[in-house]
Short mmCIF file of C-alpha atoms in Angstrom, two decimals:
data_model
loop_
_atom_site.label_atom_id
_atom_site.label_comp_id
_atom_site.label_asym_id
_atom_site.label_seq_id
_atom_site.Cartn_x
_atom_site.Cartn_y
_atom_site.Cartn_z
CA UNK T 1 102.43 140.45 115.48
CA UNK T 2 100.94 140.67 111.97
CA UNK T 3 98.02 138.42 111.07
CA UNK T 4 99.23 135.18 109.52
CA UNK T 5 97.44 133.53 106.60
CA UNK T 6 98.54 130.22 105.10
CA UNK T 7 97.62 129.87 101.43
CA UNK T 8 97.53 126.11 101.08
CA UNK T 9 96.31 122.79 99.75
CA UNK T 10 95.70 120.81 102.92
CA UNK T 11 96.91 117.32 101.83
CA UNK T 12 100.30 118.77 100.75
CA UNK T 13 103.13 117.88 103.09
CA UNK T 14 104.78 121.21 102.24
CA UNK T 15 101.70 123.02 103.63
CA UNK T 16 101.49 120.69 106.62
CA UNK T 17 105.07 121.55 107.65
CA UNK T 18 104.00 125.13 108.21
CA UNK T 19 100.84 124.19 110.15
CA UNK T 20 102.88 121.80 112.29
CA UNK T 21 105.58 124.40 113.01
CA UNK T 22 102.92 126.97 113.95
CA UNK T 23 101.11 124.44 116.17
CA UNK T 24 104.30 123.43 118.01
CA UNK T 25 104.94 127.13 118.63
CA UNK T 26 101.35 127.84 119.70
CA UNK T 27 101.00 130.35 116.86
CA UNK T 28 97.48 130.75 115.43
CA UNK T 29 97.29 130.81 111.65
CA UNK T 30 94.35 131.34 109.30
CA UNK T 31 94.06 128.93 106.37
CA UNK T 32 92.91 129.66 102.80
CA UNK T 33 92.40 126.61 100.60
CA UNK T 34 93.25 126.16 96.90
CA UNK T 35 92.61 122.98 94.92
CA UNK T 36 95.84 122.36 93.01
CA UNK T 37 94.18 119.53 91.07
CA UNK T 38 91.83 122.18 89.60
CA UNK T 39 94.67 124.62 88.82
CA UNK T 40 93.59 127.16 91.44
CA UNK T 41 97.21 128.26 92.03
CA UNK T 42 97.77 129.02 88.33
CA UNK T 43 95.02 131.62 87.92
CA UNK T 44 96.04 135.16 86.89
CA UNK T 45 94.83 136.46 90.28
CA UNK T 46 96.93 133.94 92.24
CA UNK T 47 100.02 134.58 90.11
CA UNK T 48 99.64 138.36 90.48
CA UNK T 49 98.66 138.55 94.15
CA UNK T 50 100.00 135.50 95.99
CA UNK T 51 102.90 133.77 94.21
CA UNK T 52 104.25 134.38 90.71
CA UNK T 53 105.66 130.84 90.89
CA UNK T 54 102.11 129.41 90.92
CA UNK T 55 102.70 127.21 93.94
CA UNK T 56 101.47 126.72 97.45
CA UNK T 57 102.23 127.00 100.29
CA UNK T 58 102.65 130.74 100.70
CA UNK T 59 102.74 132.29 104.16
CA UNK T 60 101.14 135.74 104.19
CA UNK T 61 102.52 137.97 106.94
CA UNK T 62 100.42 141.10 107.03
CA UNK T 63 100.68 142.44 103.47
CA UNK T 64 103.80 140.43 102.56
CA UNK T 65 103.95 137.01 100.94
CA UNK T 66 106.59 134.34 101.63
CA UNK T 67 106.67 131.32 99.28
CA UNK T 68 108.72 128.13 99.82
CA UNK T 69 107.60 125.94 102.70
CA UNK T 70 110.95 125.71 104.45
CA UNK T 71 111.46 129.48 104.33
CA UNK T 72 108.02 129.96 105.87
CA UNK T 73 108.87 127.50 108.67
CA UNK T 74 112.12 129.40 109.23
CA UNK T 75 110.28 132.71 109.54
CA UNK T 76 107.79 131.22 112.02
CA UNK T 77 110.44 129.55 114.15
CA UNK T 78 113.03 132.36 114.18
CA UNK T 79 114.17 132.88 117.74
CA UNK T 80 112.40 129.75 119.02
CA UNK T 81 113.98 126.50 120.29
CA UNK T 82 113.16 124.93 116.88
CA UNK T 83 116.11 126.88 115.40
CA UNK T 84 119.43 126.10 117.13
CA UNK T 85 121.49 129.09 118.23
CA UNK T 86 124.88 127.45 117.60
CA UNK T 87 126.33 128.57 114.25
CA UNK T 88 127.21 125.08 113.01
CA UNK T 89 123.95 123.53 114.20
CA UNK T 90 121.91 126.27 112.54
CA UNK T 91 123.68 125.66 109.21
CA UNK T 92 123.38 121.90 109.72
CA UNK T 93 119.62 122.32 110.24
CA UNK T 94 119.46 124.17 106.91
CA UNK T 95 121.59 121.37 105.40
CA UNK T 96 118.80 118.89 106.16
CA UNK T 97 116.17 121.32 104.91
CA UNK T 98 117.98 121.76 101.57
CA UNK T 99 118.43 117.96 101.42
CA UNK T 100 114.68 117.68 101.95
CA UNK T 101 113.89 119.91 98.98
CA UNK T 102 116.56 118.45 96.69
CA UNK T 103 116.86 114.74 97.50
CA UNK T 104 113.70 113.85 99.40
CA UNK T 105 110.68 115.89 98.26
CA UNK T 106 111.13 115.48 94.47
CA UNK T 107 111.16 111.72 94.98
CA UNK T 108 109.19 110.76 98.10
CA UNK T 109 106.56 113.51 97.74
CA UNK T 110 106.28 113.37 93.96
CA UNK T 111 105.65 109.61 93.94
CA UNK T 112 103.00 110.10 96.65
CA UNK T 113 101.33 112.79 94.54
CA UNK T 114 101.51 110.72 91.36
CA UNK T 115 100.35 107.47 92.95
CA UNK T 116 97.83 108.63 95.59
CA UNK T 117 96.42 111.83 94.03
CA UNK T 118 96.88 111.82 90.24
CA UNK T 119 96.80 108.04 89.74
CA UNK T 120 99.39 106.07 87.75
CA UNK T 121 96.99 105.67 84.83
CA UNK T 122 96.79 109.45 84.38
CA UNK T 123 100.56 110.05 84.28
CA UNK T 124 102.32 111.21 81.13
CA UNK T 125 104.90 108.98 79.47
CA UNK T 126 107.69 111.32 80.64
CA UNK T 127 106.41 110.97 84.23
CA UNK T 128 106.16 107.18 84.02
CA UNK T 129 109.75 107.09 82.74
CA UNK T 130 110.89 108.76 85.96
CA UNK T 131 109.19 106.42 88.44
CA UNK T 132 112.04 103.91 88.80
CA UNK T 133 114.62 106.66 89.27
CA UNK T 134 112.47 108.47 91.82
CA UNK T 135 111.81 105.24 93.71
CA UNK T 136 115.56 104.54 94.00
CA UNK T 137 116.41 108.12 94.90
CA UNK T 138 113.61 108.26 97.50
CA UNK T 139 114.85 105.04 99.09
CA UNK T 140 118.37 106.47 99.19
CA UNK T 141 117.11 109.62 100.91
CA UNK T 142 115.19 107.60 103.51
CA UNK T 143 118.21 105.34 104.08
CA UNK T 144 120.43 108.36 104.65
CA UNK T 145 118.01 109.69 107.29
CA UNK T 146 117.74 106.26 108.91
CA UNK T 147 121.55 105.94 109.14
CA UNK T 148 121.68 109.26 110.97
CA UNK T 149 118.77 108.37 113.26
CA UNK T 150 120.35 105.06 114.28
CA UNK T 151 122.70 106.97 116.56
CA UNK T 152 120.66 110.01 117.56
CA UNK T 153 117.12 111.02 118.50
CA UNK T 154 116.99 114.21 116.40
CA UNK T 155 118.70 115.18 113.17
CA UNK T 156 120.52 118.20 114.65
CA UNK T 157 121.64 118.86 118.20
CA UNK T 158 119.92 117.47 121.29
CA UNK T 159 116.29 118.37 120.56
CA UNK T 160 113.76 118.73 117.76
CA UNK T 161 114.47 121.41 115.16
CA UNK T 162 113.00 122.45 111.84
CA UNK T 163 115.17 119.76 110.24
CA UNK T 164 112.97 117.14 111.92
CA UNK T 165 109.66 118.97 111.29
CA UNK T 166 110.37 119.59 107.59
CA UNK T 167 111.55 116.03 106.92
CA UNK T 168 108.71 114.51 108.95
CA UNK T 169 106.02 115.98 106.69
CA UNK T 170 106.52 113.68 103.70
CA UNK T 171 108.42 110.90 105.48
CA UNK T 172 105.54 109.85 107.73
CA UNK T 173 103.24 109.38 104.70
CA UNK T 174 105.92 107.86 102.44
CA UNK T 175 103.93 104.62 102.30
CA UNK T 176 101.31 106.48 100.20
CA UNK T 177 104.07 106.94 97.60
CA UNK T 178 105.06 103.27 97.61
CA UNK T 179 107.85 103.30 100.20
CA UNK T 180 107.82 100.67 102.95
CA UNK T 181 108.85 102.47 106.15
CA UNK T 182 109.19 99.11 107.93
CA UNK T 183 112.56 98.87 106.13
CA UNK T 184 113.90 101.65 108.35
CA UNK T 185 112.93 101.08 112.03
CA UNK T 186 114.98 104.08 113.18
CA UNK T 187 112.66 106.28 111.13
CA UNK T 188 109.63 104.69 112.79
CA UNK T 189 110.99 105.48 116.25
CA UNK T 190 111.75 109.09 115.19
CA UNK T 191 108.21 109.46 113.81
CA UNK T 192 106.85 108.34 117.18
CA UNK T 193 109.01 110.92 118.97
CA UNK T 194 107.71 113.73 116.75
CA UNK T 195 104.08 112.64 117.21
CA UNK T 196 104.62 112.85 120.98
CA UNK T 197 105.78 116.50 120.91
CA UNK T 198 103.51 118.89 122.88
CA UNK T 199 101.21 120.70 120.44
CA UNK T 200 101.62 118.13 117.64
CA UNK T 201 98.84 118.17 115.01
CA UNK T 202 98.26 115.48 112.38
CA UNK T 203 98.37 116.05 108.60
CA UNK T 204 94.64 115.62 108.20
CA UNK T 205 92.83 117.85 110.62
CA UNK O 1 138.58 130.20 113.41
CA UNK O 2 138.84 126.56 112.38
CA UNK O 3 140.64 125.69 109.15
CA UNK O 4 138.21 125.54 106.23
CA UNK O 5 138.47 122.92 103.50
CA UNK O 6 136.15 122.82 100.50
CA UNK O 7 135.71 119.32 99.08
CA UNK O 8 134.73 120.11 95.52
CA UNK O 9 134.58 119.60 91.78
CA UNK O 10 135.68 122.98 90.43
CA UNK O 11 133.35 123.32 87.39
CA UNK O 12 130.27 122.74 89.63
CA UNK O 13 128.25 125.87 90.25
CA UNK O 14 127.29 124.49 93.65
CA UNK O 15 130.99 124.45 94.61
CA UNK O 16 131.60 127.85 93.02
CA UNK O 17 128.88 129.43 95.23
CA UNK O 18 130.95 128.58 98.29
CA UNK O 19 134.22 129.87 96.79
CA UNK O 20 132.48 133.09 95.72
CA UNK O 21 130.92 133.62 99.16
CA UNK O 22 134.28 133.03 100.84
CA UNK O 23 136.02 135.38 98.39
CA UNK O 24 133.49 138.18 98.92
CA UNK O 25 134.01 137.79 102.68
CA UNK O 26 137.83 137.66 102.37
CA UNK O 27 137.81 134.20 103.95
CA UNK O 28 140.66 131.89 102.85
CA UNK O 29 139.60 128.34 102.03
CA UNK O 30 141.62 125.29 101.04
CA UNK O 31 140.32 123.26 98.11
CA UNK O 32 140.38 119.46 97.63
CA UNK O 33 139.37 118.25 94.19
CA UNK O 34 137.26 115.19 93.26
CA UNK O 35 136.40 114.18 89.69
CA UNK O 36 132.67 113.42 89.78
CA UNK O 37 132.83 112.07 86.21
CA UNK O 38 135.17 109.34 87.56
CA UNK O 39 132.93 108.60 90.57
CA UNK O 40 135.40 109.95 93.10
CA UNK O 41 132.58 111.06 95.44
CA UNK O 42 131.04 107.57 95.51
CA UNK O 43 134.05 105.71 96.92
CA UNK O 44 133.67 103.95 100.30
CA UNK O 45 136.20 106.35 101.82
CA UNK O 46 134.32 109.45 100.61
CA UNK O 47 130.97 108.07 101.78
CA UNK O 48 132.37 107.15 105.21
CA UNK O 49 134.50 110.24 105.84
CA UNK O 50 133.15 113.21 103.87
CA UNK O 51 129.49 112.81 102.86
CA UNK O 52 127.25 109.74 103.11
CA UNK O 53 125.15 111.34 100.34
CA UNK O 54 128.03 110.90 97.86
CA UNK O 55 127.95 114.50 96.70
CA UNK O 56 130.11 117.58 96.57
CA UNK O 57 130.42 120.29 97.72
CA UNK O 58 131.11 119.64 101.39
CA UNK O 59 132.54 122.37 103.59
CA UNK O 60 134.87 120.96 106.23
CA UNK O 61 135.07 123.14 109.34
CA UNK O 62 137.81 121.73 111.53
CA UNK O 63 136.71 118.13 112.09
CA UNK O 64 133.06 118.69 111.08
CA UNK O 65 131.55 118.29 107.64
CA UNK O 66 128.72 120.39 106.20
CA UNK O 67 127.10 119.17 102.94
CA UNK O 68 124.63 121.14 100.79
CA UNK O 69 126.06 124.17 99.03
CA UNK O 70 123.52 126.70 100.30
CA UNK O 71 123.96 125.56 103.91
CA UNK O 72 127.73 125.97 103.55
CA UNK O 73 127.25 129.49 102.17
CA UNK O 74 124.96 130.25 105.11
CA UNK O 75 127.57 129.07 107.61
CA UNK O 76 130.27 131.17 105.94
CA UNK O 77 128.14 134.32 105.74
CA UNK O 78 126.51 134.13 109.19
CA UNK O 79 126.78 137.54 110.81
CA UNK O 80 128.02 139.22 107.61
CA UNK O 81 126.20 141.77 105.42
CA UNK O 82 125.42 138.91 102.97
CA UNK O 83 122.74 137.69 105.43
CA UNK O 84 120.08 140.35 106.17
CA UNK O 85 119.32 140.96 109.85
CA UNK O 86 115.60 141.71 109.32
CA UNK O 87 113.45 138.66 110.10
CA UNK O 88 111.37 138.80 106.91
CA UNK O 89 114.36 139.55 104.66
CA UNK O 90 116.35 136.67 106.17
CA UNK O 91 113.49 134.26 105.48
CA UNK O 92 113.00 135.80 102.02
CA UNK O 93 116.69 135.20 101.29
CA UNK O 94 116.20 131.55 102.22
CA UNK O 95 113.06 131.53 100.03
CA UNK O 96 115.23 132.30 96.98
CA UNK O 97 117.83 129.74 98.08
CA UNK O 98 115.18 126.99 98.36
CA UNK O 99 113.77 128.12 95.00
CA UNK O 100 117.29 127.77 93.62
CA UNK O 101 117.60 124.16 94.78
CA UNK O 102 114.05 123.16 93.82
CA UNK O 103 113.11 125.12 90.68
CA UNK O 104 116.40 126.34 89.21
CA UNK O 105 119.28 123.92 89.84
CA UNK O 106 117.52 120.67 88.81
CA UNK O 107 116.72 122.30 85.46
CA UNK O 108 119.31 124.96 84.61
CA UNK O 109 122.26 123.14 86.18
CA UNK O 110 121.24 119.64 85.17
CA UNK O 111 120.86 120.61 81.50
CA UNK O 112 124.28 122.28 81.64
CA UNK O 113 125.77 119.10 83.12
CA UNK O 114 124.04 116.85 80.59
CA UNK O 115 124.82 119.01 77.55
CA UNK O 116 128.27 120.45 78.37
CA UNK O 117 129.83 117.70 80.51
CA UNK O 118 128.16 114.32 79.84
CA UNK O 119 127.13 114.99 76.23
CA UNK O 120 123.64 114.42 74.84
CA UNK O 121 124.76 111.25 73.06
CA UNK O 122 125.74 109.63 76.36
CA UNK O 123 122.42 110.31 78.14
CA UNK O 124 120.04 107.51 79.11
CA UNK O 125 116.60 107.29 77.56
CA UNK O 126 115.03 108.37 80.87
CA UNK O 127 117.29 111.44 80.90
CA UNK O 128 116.53 112.35 77.29
CA UNK O 129 112.81 112.11 78.11
CA UNK O 130 113.25 114.84 80.72
CA UNK O 131 115.03 117.41 78.54
CA UNK O 132 111.92 119.21 77.25
CA UNK O 133 110.41 119.47 80.74
CA UNK O 134 113.67 120.72 82.23
CA UNK O 135 114.09 123.27 79.44
CA UNK O 136 110.59 124.69 80.10
CA UNK O 137 111.01 124.64 83.88
CA UNK O 138 114.45 126.27 83.65
CA UNK O 139 113.05 129.03 81.43
CA UNK O 140 110.22 129.57 83.93
CA UNK O 141 112.74 129.88 86.79
CA UNK O 142 114.83 132.39 84.86
CA UNK O 143 111.71 134.37 83.88
CA UNK O 144 110.64 134.54 87.54
CA UNK O 145 114.05 135.95 88.52
CA UNK O 146 113.95 138.40 85.62
CA UNK O 147 110.50 139.67 86.62
CA UNK O 148 111.80 140.38 90.12
CA UNK O 149 114.99 142.02 88.82
CA UNK O 150 113.05 144.36 86.52
CA UNK O 151 112.15 146.45 89.55
CA UNK O 152 115.09 145.97 91.90
CA UNK O 153 118.88 145.62 91.84
CA UNK O 154 119.10 142.68 94.27
CA UNK O 155 116.70 139.84 95.05
CA UNK O 156 116.31 140.73 98.75
CA UNK O 157 116.64 144.07 100.49
CA UNK O 158 118.86 146.92 99.32
CA UNK O 159 122.15 145.08 98.78
CA UNK O 160 123.62 141.75 97.66
CA UNK O 161 122.77 138.72 99.80
CA UNK O 162 123.29 134.98 99.56
CA UNK O 163 120.11 134.88 97.46
CA UNK O 164 122.01 136.66 94.69
CA UNK O 165 125.25 134.72 95.14
CA UNK O 166 123.57 131.30 95.16
CA UNK O 167 121.38 132.04 92.13
CA UNK O 168 124.26 133.67 90.23
CA UNK O 169 126.32 130.47 90.21
CA UNK O 170 124.30 128.54 87.61
CA UNK O 171 122.47 131.51 86.07
CA UNK O 172 125.57 133.16 84.65
CA UNK O 173 126.55 129.96 82.81
CA UNK O 174 122.99 129.02 81.81
CA UNK O 175 123.95 129.38 78.12
CA UNK O 176 126.09 126.22 78.53
CA UNK O 177 122.83 124.39 79.30
CA UNK O 178 121.03 125.75 76.26
CA UNK O 179 119.34 128.84 77.77
CA UNK O 180 119.63 132.16 75.93
CA UNK O 181 120.20 134.80 78.60
CA UNK O 182 119.63 137.54 76.00
CA UNK O 183 115.91 136.81 76.52
CA UNK O 184 116.12 138.33 80.02
CA UNK O 185 118.07 141.64 79.94
CA UNK O 186 117.35 142.29 83.63
CA UNK O 187 119.34 139.16 84.44
CA UNK O 188 122.22 140.42 82.32
CA UNK O 189 122.34 143.69 84.25
CA UNK O 190 122.19 141.82 87.59
CA UNK O 191 125.04 139.55 86.48
CA UNK O 192 127.13 142.66 85.70
CA UNK O 193 126.39 144.05 89.19
CA UNK O 194 127.54 140.83 90.84
CA UNK O 195 130.72 140.68 88.76
CA UNK O 196 131.53 144.22 89.92
CA UNK O 197 131.37 143.33 93.65
CA UNK O 198 134.68 143.84 95.52
CA UNK O 199 136.41 140.47 95.90
CA UNK O 200 134.48 138.79 93.08
CA UNK O 201 136.14 135.67 91.63
CA UNK O 202 135.13 133.91 88.40
CA UNK O 203 133.93 130.30 88.17
CA UNK O 204 137.10 129.13 86.47
CA UNK O 205 140.13 130.25 88.45
#
């Protein structure tokens, strides 16, 4: 197995997904920290050597670099029980992972970043104009998850998959973005199930 | 093989991805049309029976429903040459597909929808406030693709994969959103390669 290096900003849920997947699989991973608030992922060296898209996380596998958090989780979990073997279930897992990046992260994670890291006073006018829309869209994403979790323990199949891990990352800290998780008790029960998985590690460690 | 039904709005690039994948694989698919401009994917019946997220496309496989365009493409192409077998390449293909949904579609596709379908005069103030940011982010996404395509024919591995198909859908009509593809000649050459693939079908058919 090649050495694995996670290029990351530790408070990011996108980076945490990868650490959590690796931990659940018992896979050691070395961590290299960048402060995104200081622009450390936009330097010429980072853009040339790690990710031309100027973003973390990036999973380094030997000499190769894999951006996009959910793709990195997929690489780590390939062939493990976290990726269902059934053709429909595997696509359905990816369905939730694309939903996470399209409907959930840009709302739930962005409001957390704006409110808990940048601070509302430091937002641009264009950003402030998006808060109401992102609040509504984030609530809709959480409600959709909660509806699904009313009738099942895990989002896909009979056990935990990357769909659960990837959506857990920003969902369990959604309160930092101004979302009241008490509105969706099914999500609270699902969070407790994930925290009880063998090998679980918290976001801040 | 179960009967396949694509619940779609034909001008949507997200729906076109699925038709193009099916066509390249020689897989027949039945099409059911919804007019998103008339809210036909927000009706109680659609939400209850097709997709609780109120969006198209949805790929119906027998009695099961698979939302998210890139997940539907993945289901269709599982086991075909459009999905690389190599572990890194498969994850790298998904990397481009997540990039498409996170960095490309919300900018390149949304500006096309706003400018060519809704009309700038009908946009809300919050939407108009996002145009400049989406224009810059869309150009950055196209530049990233172009940089990659300067040195290779396909985004992953030695042949076309879902990474190319999924990014082609909105890239080749980016001019309708106000992007000048002449700025990125490598993208123009890649578009020509995709249009020359056996089985290729155009967006409007």
